[in-house]
XYZ file of C-alpha atoms in Angstrom:
226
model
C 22.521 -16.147 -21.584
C 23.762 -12.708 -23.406
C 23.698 -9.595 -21.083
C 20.962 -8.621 -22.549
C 18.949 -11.144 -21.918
C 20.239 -11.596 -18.116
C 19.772 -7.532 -18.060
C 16.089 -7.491 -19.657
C 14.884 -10.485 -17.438
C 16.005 -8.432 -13.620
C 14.116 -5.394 -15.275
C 11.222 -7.530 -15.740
C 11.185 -8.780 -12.396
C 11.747 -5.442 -11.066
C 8.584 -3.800 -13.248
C 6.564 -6.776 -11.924
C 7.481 -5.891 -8.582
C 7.441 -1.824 -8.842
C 3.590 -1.970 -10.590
C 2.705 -4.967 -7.677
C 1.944 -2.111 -5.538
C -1.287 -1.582 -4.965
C -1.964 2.157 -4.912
C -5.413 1.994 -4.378
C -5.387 -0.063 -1.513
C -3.043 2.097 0.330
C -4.595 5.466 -0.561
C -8.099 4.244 0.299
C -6.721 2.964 4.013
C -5.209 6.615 4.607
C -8.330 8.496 2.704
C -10.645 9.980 5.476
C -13.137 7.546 4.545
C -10.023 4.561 6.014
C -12.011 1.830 3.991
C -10.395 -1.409 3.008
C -11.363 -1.597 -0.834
C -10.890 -5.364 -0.921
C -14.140 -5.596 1.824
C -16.516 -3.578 -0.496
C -17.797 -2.894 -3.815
C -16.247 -5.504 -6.477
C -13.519 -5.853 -3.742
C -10.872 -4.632 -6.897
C -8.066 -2.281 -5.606
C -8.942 -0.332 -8.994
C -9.513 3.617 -9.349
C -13.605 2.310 -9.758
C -13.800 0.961 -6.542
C -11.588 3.540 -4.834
C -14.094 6.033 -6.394
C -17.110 4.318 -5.242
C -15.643 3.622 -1.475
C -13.320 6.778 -0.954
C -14.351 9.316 -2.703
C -13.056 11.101 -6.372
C -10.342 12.566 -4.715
C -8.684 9.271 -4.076
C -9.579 8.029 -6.954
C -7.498 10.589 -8.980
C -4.969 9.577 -6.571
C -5.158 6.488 -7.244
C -4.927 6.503 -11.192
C -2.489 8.862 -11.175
C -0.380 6.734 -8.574
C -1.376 3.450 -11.020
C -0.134 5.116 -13.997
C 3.207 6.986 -12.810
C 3.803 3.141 -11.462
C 3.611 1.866 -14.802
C 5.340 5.170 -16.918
C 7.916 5.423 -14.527
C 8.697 1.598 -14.460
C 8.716 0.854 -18.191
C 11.143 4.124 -18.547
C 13.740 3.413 -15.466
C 13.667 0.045 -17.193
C 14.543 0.821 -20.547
C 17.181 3.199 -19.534
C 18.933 0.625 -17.213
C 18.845 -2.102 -20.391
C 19.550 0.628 -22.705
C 22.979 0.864 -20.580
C 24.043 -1.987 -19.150
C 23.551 -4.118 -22.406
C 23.146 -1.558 -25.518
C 25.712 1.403 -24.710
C 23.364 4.044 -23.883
C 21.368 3.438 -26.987
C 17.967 4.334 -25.431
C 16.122 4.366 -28.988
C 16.603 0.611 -29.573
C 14.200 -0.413 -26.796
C 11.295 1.628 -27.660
C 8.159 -0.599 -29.331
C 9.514 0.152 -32.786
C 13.438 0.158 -31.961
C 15.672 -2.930 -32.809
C 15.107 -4.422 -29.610
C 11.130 -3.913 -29.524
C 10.797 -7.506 -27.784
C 12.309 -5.371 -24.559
C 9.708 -3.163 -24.602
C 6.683 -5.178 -25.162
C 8.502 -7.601 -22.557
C 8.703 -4.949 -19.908
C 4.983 -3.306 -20.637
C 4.110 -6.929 -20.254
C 5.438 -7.605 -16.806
C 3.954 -4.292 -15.531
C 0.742 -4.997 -16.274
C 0.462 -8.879 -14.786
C 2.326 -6.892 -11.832
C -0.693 -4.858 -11.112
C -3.209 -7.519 -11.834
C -1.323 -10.447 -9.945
C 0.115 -8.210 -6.786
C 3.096 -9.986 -4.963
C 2.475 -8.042 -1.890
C -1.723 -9.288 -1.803
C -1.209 -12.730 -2.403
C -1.007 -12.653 -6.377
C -4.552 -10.904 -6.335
C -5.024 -6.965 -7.681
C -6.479 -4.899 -9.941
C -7.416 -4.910 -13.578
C -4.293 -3.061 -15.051
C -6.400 -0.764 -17.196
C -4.537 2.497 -15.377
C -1.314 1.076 -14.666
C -1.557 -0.501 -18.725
C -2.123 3.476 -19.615
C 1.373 4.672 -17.852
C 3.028 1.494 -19.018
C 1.560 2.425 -22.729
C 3.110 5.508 -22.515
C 6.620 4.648 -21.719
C 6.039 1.837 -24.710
C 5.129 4.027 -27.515
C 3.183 7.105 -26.402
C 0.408 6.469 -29.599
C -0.600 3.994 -28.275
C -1.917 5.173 -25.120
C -3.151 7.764 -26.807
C -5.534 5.989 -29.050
C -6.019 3.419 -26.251
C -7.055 6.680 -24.321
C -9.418 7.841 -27.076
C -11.351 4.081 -27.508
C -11.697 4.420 -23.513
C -13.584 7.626 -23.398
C -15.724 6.828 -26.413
C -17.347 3.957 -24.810
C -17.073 4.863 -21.216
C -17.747 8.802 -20.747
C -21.680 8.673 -22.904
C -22.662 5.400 -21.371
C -20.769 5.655 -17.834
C -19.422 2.145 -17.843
C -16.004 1.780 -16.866
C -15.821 -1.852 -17.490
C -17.241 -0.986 -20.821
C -14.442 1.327 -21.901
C -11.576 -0.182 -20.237
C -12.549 -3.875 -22.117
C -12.907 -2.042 -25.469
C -9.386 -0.715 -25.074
C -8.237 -3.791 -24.002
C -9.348 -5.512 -27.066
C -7.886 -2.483 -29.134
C -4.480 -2.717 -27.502
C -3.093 -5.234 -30.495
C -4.907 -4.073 -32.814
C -3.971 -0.853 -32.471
C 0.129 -1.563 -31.625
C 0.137 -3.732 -34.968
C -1.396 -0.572 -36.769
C 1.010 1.638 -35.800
C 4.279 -1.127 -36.279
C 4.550 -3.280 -33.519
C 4.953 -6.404 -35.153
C 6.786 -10.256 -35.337
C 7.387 -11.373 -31.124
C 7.323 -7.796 -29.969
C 3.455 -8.175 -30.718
C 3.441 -11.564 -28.624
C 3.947 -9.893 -25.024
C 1.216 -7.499 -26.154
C -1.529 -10.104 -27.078
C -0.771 -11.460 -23.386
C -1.452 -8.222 -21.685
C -5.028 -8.490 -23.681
C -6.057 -11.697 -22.725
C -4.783 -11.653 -18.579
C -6.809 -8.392 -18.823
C -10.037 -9.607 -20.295
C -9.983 -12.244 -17.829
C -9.902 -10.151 -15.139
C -12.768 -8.073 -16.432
C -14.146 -11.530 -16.755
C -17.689 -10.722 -14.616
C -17.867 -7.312 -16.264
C -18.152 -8.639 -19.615
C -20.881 -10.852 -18.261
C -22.826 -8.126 -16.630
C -22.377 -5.719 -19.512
C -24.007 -8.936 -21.417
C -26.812 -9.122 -18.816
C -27.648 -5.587 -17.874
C -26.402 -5.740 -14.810
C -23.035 -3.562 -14.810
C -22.919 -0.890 -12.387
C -22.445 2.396 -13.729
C -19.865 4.515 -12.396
C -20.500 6.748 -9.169
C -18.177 9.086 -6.937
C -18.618 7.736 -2.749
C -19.613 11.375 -1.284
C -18.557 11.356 1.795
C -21.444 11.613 4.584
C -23.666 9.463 2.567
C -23.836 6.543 0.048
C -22.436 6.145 -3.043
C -24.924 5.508 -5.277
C -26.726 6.300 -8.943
C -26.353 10.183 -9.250
C-alpha cells in the first residue's frame, strides 16, 4: 500500500472513532435533568431527543458538541494526510483538490462514526449534526446549502426528521452541483443512504401523520406540544 493510502486509512479509523462519541448521551447524564436519552423518547442520542428529555440548553450543547466532533475531525485529519503523505499540501485533500477521494473518505467515516458508536455497541445517532461539522471541514458550500434545505423544511412545519431527511437526500445532489464528482462522489452517496436508514421510522411517520413535532423538555414539567 502507498503512504497515502496506509496514512488516509488510520485517519479514517481515527474520525470513526473521534465522531463515535456520543455527545448527547453524556451531556444529557450530567444535565440537571440526569436522564439517560437511550430510556426515553425515540431512545436516539440526537440533539431531538436531548431537547425533548433535557432541556434546549443541552440540546445546543449537544449539536454544537456533534458538530465540532465532526469539523474538528475531518480538519485534524486532512492536515495529518496532507503531511505525512502530500508535503504539507493541505489544498489537495479538500472535496475539489486532487485527492478529493480523502475527503469524501474521511466525511464518510465520521458520519457512520456517529450513527454506528463503538463505545454503545455500534448503536447512535442519526449523523444529521455531526454530517453538518463534517460538511464543513469537506467543502464549507456544502453545509451551507445542506443548512439552507434543513431550515426550509424543518423551521415552518417543525419536523426535524422532515428537514434533516430532505438534506440528506440533497447531500449528492448538491456536492455533484458544486464539483464533487468520479469516486469522490461514491463515499458521499454512502453517507445518504446509512442516513436515510436510520431515519428509517421517521420517513414512515412523516408518511402516516404520525411524526412528532419538535418540543423543548422544560424542566419542572413535561415536554410536550407548545
Amino acid at each position: 500500500m502507498s503512504i497515502i493510502a496506509i496514512t488516509t486509512l488510520a485517519c479514517m479509523v481515527a474520525a470513526f472513532l473521534v465522531c463515535g462519541i456520543p455527545s448527547g448521551l453524556i451531556i444529557a447524564k450530567h444535565s440537571k435533568e440526569h436522564v439517560d436519552v437511550r430510556t426515553v423518547g425515540s431512545g436516539n442520542i440526537g440533539m431531538t431527543n436531548v431537547a425533548r428529555s433535557a432541556g434546549a440548553g443541552a440540546a445546543a450543547l449537544t449539536f454544537l458538541c456533534d458538530a465540532g466532533k465532526g469539523l474538528v475531525a475531518m480538519l485534524l485529519c486532512r492536515l495529518v494526510v496532507a503531511n505525512v503523505a502530500l508535503g504539507g499540501d493541505f489544498a489537495a485533500t479538500s472535496a475539489l483538490g486532487e485527492y478529493g477521494w480523502v475527503c469524501t473518505l474521511l466525511y464518510m467515516c465520521c458520519v457512520l462514526g456517529h450513527v454506528y458508536s463503538p463505545y454503545l455497541g455500534f448503536h447512535g445517532g442519526k449523523g444529521i449534526s455531526v454530517g453538518f461539522g463534517a460538511a464543513l471541514g469537506l467543502y464549507w458550500p456544502v453545509a451551507l446549502l445542506m443548512l439552507v434545505v434543513f431550515l426550509v423544511l424543518a423551521v415552518p412545519s417543525r419536523y426535524v426528521s422532515l428537514g434533516s431527511v430532505a438534506a440528506d437526500i440533497a447531500l449528492p445532489i448538491i456536492s455533484f452541483a458544486l464539483g464533487i464528482r468520479g469516486l469522490s462522489l461514491i463515499p458521499i452517496c454512502v453517507v445518504t443512504v446509512v442516513v436515510a436508514f436510520a431515519h428509517r421510522k421517521n420517513i414512515v411517520k412523516l408518511a402516516n401523520g404520525t411524526e412528532r413535532k419538535f418540543t423543548v423538555h422544560k424542566s419542572g414539567g413535561e415536554g410536550g406540544h407548545e
